[in-house]
PDB file of N, CA and C in Angstrom:
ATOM      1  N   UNK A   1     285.685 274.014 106.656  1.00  0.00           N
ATOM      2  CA  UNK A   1     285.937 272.609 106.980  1.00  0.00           C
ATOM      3  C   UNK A   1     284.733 272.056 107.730  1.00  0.00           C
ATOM      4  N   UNK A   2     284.161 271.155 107.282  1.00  0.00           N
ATOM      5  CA  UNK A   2     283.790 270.194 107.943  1.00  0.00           C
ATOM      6  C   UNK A   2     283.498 269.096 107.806  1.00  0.00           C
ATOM      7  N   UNK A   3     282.495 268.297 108.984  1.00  0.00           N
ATOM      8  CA  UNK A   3     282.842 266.980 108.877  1.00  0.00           C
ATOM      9  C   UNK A   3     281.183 265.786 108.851  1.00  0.00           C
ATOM     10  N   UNK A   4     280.993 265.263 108.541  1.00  0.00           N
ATOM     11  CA  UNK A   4     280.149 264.098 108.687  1.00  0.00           C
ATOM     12  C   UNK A   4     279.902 262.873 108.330  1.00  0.00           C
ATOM     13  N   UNK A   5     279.444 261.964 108.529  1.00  0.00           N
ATOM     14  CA  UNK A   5     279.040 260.850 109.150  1.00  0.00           C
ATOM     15  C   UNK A   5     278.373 259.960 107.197  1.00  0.00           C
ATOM     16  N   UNK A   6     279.424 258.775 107.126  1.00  0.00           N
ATOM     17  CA  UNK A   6     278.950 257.518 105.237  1.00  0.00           C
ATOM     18  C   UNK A   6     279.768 256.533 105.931  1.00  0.00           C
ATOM     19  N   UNK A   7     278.662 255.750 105.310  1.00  0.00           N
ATOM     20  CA  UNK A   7     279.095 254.136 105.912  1.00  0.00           C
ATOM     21  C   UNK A   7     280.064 254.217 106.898  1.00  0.00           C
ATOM     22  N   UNK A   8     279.594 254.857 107.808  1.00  0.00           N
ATOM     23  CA  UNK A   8     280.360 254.436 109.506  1.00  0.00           C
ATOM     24  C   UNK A   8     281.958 254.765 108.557  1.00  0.00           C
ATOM     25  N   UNK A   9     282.226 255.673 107.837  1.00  0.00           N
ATOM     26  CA  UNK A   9     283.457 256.417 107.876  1.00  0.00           C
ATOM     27  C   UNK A   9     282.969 257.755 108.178  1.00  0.00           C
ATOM     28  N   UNK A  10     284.280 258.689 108.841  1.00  0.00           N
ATOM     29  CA  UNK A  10     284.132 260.244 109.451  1.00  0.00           C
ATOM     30  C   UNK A  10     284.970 260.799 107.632  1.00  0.00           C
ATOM     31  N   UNK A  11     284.605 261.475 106.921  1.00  0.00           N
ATOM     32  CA  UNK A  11     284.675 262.359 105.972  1.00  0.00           C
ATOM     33  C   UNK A  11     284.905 263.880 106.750  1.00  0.00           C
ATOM     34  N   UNK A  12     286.172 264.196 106.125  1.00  0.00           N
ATOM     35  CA  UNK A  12     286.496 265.661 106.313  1.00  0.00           C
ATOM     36  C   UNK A  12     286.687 266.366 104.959  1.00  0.00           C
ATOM     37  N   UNK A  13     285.910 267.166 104.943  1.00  0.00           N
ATOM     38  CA  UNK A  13     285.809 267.762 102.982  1.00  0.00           C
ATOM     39  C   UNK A  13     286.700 269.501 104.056  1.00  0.00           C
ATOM     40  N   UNK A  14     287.690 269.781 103.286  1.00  0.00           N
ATOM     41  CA  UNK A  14     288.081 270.792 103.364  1.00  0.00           C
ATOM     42  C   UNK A  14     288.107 271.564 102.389  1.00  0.00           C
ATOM     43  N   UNK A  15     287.539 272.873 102.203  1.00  0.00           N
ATOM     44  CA  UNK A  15     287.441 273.816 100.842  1.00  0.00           C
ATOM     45  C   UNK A  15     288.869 274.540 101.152  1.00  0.00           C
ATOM     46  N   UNK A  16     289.046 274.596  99.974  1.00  0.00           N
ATOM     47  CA  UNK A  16     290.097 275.955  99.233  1.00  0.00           C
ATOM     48  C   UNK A  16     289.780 276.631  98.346  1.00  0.00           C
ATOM     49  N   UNK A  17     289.775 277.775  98.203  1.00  0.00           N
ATOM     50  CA  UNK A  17     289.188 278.711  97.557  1.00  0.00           C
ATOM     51  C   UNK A  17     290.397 278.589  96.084  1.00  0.00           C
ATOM     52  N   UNK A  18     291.787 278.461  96.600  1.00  0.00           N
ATOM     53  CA  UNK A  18     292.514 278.666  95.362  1.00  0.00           C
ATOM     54  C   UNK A  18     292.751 277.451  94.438  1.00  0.00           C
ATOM     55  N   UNK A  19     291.826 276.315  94.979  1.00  0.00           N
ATOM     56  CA  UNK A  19     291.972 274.980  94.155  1.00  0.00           C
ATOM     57  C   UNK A  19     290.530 274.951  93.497  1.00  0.00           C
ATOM     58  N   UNK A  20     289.688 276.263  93.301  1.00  0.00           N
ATOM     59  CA  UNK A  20     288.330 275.986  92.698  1.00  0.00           C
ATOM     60  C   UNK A  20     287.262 275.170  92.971  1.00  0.00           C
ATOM     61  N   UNK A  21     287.533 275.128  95.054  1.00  0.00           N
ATOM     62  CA  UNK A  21     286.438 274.236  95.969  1.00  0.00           C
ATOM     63  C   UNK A  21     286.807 273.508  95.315  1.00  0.00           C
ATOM     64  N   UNK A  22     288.204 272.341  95.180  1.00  0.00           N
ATOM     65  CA  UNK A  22     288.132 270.987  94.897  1.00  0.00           C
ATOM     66  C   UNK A  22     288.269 270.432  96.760  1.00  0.00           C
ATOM     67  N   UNK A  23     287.408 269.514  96.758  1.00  0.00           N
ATOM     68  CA  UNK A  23     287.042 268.900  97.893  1.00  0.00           C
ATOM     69  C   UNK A  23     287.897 268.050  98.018  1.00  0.00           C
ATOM     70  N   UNK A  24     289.166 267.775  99.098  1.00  0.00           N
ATOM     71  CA  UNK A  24     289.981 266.881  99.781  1.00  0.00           C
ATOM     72  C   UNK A  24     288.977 266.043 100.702  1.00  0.00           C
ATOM     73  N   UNK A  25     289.244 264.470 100.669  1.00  0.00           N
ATOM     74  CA  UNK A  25     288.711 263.461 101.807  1.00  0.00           C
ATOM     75  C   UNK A  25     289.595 262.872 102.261  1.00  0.00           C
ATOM     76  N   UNK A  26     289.479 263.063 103.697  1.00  0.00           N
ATOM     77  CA  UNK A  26     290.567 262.132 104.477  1.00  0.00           C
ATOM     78  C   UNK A  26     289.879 261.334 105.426  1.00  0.00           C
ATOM     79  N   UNK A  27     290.467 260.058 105.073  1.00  0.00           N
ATOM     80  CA  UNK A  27     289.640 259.197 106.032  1.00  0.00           C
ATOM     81  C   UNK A  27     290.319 258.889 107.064  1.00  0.00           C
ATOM     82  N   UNK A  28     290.032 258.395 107.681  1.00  0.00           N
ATOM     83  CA  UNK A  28     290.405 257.545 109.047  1.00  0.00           C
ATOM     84  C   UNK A  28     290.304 256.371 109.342  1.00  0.00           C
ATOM     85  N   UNK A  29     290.958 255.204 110.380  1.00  0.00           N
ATOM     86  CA  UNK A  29     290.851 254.286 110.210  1.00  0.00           C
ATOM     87  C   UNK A  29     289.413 254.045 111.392  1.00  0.00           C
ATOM     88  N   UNK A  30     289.182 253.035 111.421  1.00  0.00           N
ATOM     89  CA  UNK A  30     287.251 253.227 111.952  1.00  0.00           C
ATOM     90  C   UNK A  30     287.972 253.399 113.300  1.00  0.00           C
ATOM     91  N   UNK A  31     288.357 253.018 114.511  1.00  0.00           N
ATOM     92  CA  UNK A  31     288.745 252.677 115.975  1.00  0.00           C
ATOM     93  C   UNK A  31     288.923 254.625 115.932  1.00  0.00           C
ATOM     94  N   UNK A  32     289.975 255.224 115.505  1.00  0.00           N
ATOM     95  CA  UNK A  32     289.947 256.795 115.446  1.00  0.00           C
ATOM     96  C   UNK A  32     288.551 257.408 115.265  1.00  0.00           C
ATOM     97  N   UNK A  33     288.111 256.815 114.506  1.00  0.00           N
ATOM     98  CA  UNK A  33     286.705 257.702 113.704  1.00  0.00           C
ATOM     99  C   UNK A  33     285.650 257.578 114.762  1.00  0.00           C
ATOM    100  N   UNK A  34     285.542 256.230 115.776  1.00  0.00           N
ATOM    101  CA  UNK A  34     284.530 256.213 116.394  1.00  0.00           C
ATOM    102  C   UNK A  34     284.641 257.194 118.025  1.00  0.00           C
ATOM    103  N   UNK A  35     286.410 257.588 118.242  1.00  0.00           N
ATOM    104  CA  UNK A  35     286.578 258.341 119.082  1.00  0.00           C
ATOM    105  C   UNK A  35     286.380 259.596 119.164  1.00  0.00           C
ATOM    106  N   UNK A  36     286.529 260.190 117.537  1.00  0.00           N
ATOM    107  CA  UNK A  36     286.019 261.580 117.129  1.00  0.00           C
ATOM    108  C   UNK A  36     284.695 261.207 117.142  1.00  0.00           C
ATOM    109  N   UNK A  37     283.893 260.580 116.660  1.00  0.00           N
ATOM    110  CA  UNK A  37     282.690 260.746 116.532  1.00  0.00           C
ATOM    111  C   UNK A  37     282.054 260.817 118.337  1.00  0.00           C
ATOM    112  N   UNK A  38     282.330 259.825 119.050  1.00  0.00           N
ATOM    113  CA  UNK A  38     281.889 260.415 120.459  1.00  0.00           C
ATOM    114  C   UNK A  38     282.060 261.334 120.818  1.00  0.00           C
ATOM    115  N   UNK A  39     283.391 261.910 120.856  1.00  0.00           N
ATOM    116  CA  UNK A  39     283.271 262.899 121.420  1.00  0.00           C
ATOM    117  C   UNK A  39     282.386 264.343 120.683  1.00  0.00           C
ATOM    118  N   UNK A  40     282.098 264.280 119.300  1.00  0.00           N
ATOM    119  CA  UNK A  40     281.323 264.932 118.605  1.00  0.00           C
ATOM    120  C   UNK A  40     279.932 264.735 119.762  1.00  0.00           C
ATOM    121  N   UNK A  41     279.581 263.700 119.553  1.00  0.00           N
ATOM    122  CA  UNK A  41     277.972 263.804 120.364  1.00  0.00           C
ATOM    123  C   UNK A  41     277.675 263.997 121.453  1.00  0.00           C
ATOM    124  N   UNK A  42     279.284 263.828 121.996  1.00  0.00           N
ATOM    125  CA  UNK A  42     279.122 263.900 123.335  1.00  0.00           C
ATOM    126  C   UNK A  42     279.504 265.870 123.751  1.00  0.00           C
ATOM    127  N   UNK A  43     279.863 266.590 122.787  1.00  0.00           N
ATOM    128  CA  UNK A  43     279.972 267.543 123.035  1.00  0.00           C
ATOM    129  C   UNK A  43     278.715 268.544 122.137  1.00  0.00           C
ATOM    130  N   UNK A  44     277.959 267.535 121.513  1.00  0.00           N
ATOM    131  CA  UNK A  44     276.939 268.163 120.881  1.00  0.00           C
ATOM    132  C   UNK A  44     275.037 268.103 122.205  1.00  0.00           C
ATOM    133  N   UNK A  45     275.351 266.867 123.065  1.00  0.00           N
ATOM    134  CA  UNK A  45     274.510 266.644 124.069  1.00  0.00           C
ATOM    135  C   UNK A  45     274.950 267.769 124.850  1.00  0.00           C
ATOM    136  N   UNK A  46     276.182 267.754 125.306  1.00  0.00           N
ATOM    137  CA  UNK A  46     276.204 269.194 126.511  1.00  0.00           C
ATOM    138  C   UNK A  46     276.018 270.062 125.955  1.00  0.00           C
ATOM    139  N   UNK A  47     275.774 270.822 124.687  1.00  0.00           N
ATOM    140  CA  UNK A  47     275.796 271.809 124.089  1.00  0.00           C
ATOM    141  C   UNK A  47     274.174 271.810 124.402  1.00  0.00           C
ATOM    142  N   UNK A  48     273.165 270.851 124.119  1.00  0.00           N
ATOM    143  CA  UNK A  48     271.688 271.083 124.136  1.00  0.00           C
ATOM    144  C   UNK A  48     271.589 271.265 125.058  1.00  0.00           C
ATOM    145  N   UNK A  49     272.050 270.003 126.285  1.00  0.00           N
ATOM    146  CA  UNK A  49     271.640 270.341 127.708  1.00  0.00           C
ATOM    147  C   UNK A  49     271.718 272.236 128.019  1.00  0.00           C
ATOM    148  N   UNK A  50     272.966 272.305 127.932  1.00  0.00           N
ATOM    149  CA  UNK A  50     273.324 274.011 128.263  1.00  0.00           C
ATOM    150  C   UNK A  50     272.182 275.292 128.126  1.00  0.00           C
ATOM    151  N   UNK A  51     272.045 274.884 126.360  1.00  0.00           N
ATOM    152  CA  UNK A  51     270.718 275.530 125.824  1.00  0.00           C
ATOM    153  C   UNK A  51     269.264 275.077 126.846  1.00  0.00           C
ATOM    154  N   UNK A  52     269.093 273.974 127.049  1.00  0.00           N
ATOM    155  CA  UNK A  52     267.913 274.402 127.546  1.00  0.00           C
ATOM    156  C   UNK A  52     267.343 274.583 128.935  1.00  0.00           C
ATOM    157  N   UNK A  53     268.986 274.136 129.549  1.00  0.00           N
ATOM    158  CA  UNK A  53     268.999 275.149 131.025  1.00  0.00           C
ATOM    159  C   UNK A  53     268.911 276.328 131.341  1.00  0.00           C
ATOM    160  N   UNK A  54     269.853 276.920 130.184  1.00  0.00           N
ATOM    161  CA  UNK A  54     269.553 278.565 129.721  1.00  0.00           C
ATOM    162  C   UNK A  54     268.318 278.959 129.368  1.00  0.00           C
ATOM    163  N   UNK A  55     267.713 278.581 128.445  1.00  0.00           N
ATOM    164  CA  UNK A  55     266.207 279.058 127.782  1.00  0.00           C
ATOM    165  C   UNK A  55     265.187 278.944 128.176  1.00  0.00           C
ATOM    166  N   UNK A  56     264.834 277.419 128.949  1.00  0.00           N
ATOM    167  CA  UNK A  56     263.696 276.984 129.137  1.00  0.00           C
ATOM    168  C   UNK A  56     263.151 276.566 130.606  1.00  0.00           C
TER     169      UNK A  56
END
C-alpha cells in the first residue's frame, strides 16, 4: 500500500496479489486529504530532522 500526491487529490493504490495487482483508488474528499497530507510532511520533516541529529 501506498500513497501519493495528482491534482491536489491523496491516491491510495492498494495491491492484491489474488486480484492480479489490479490497483484499487480511493479518494478522499480534499479538506481530509489536506489533513493526511500534513501530517505526512509533517512526520516526514521530523523524520529528517532526527536523521541528521543522529548522523551529522
Amino acid at each position: 500500500v501506498f500513497l501519493y500526491l495528482k491534482n491536489n487529490n491523496l491516491y491510495f493504490y492498494v495491491n492484491y496479489k489474488y486480484l492480479n495487482n489490479i490497483l484499487i483508488k480511493i479518494y478522499y474528499l480534499s479538506f481530509f486529504n489536506l489533513k493526511i497530507l500534513d501530517r505526512v510532511l509533517k512526520i516526514k520533516s521530523f523524520l529528517k530532522m532526527n536523521i541528521k541529529n543522529t548522523y551529522y
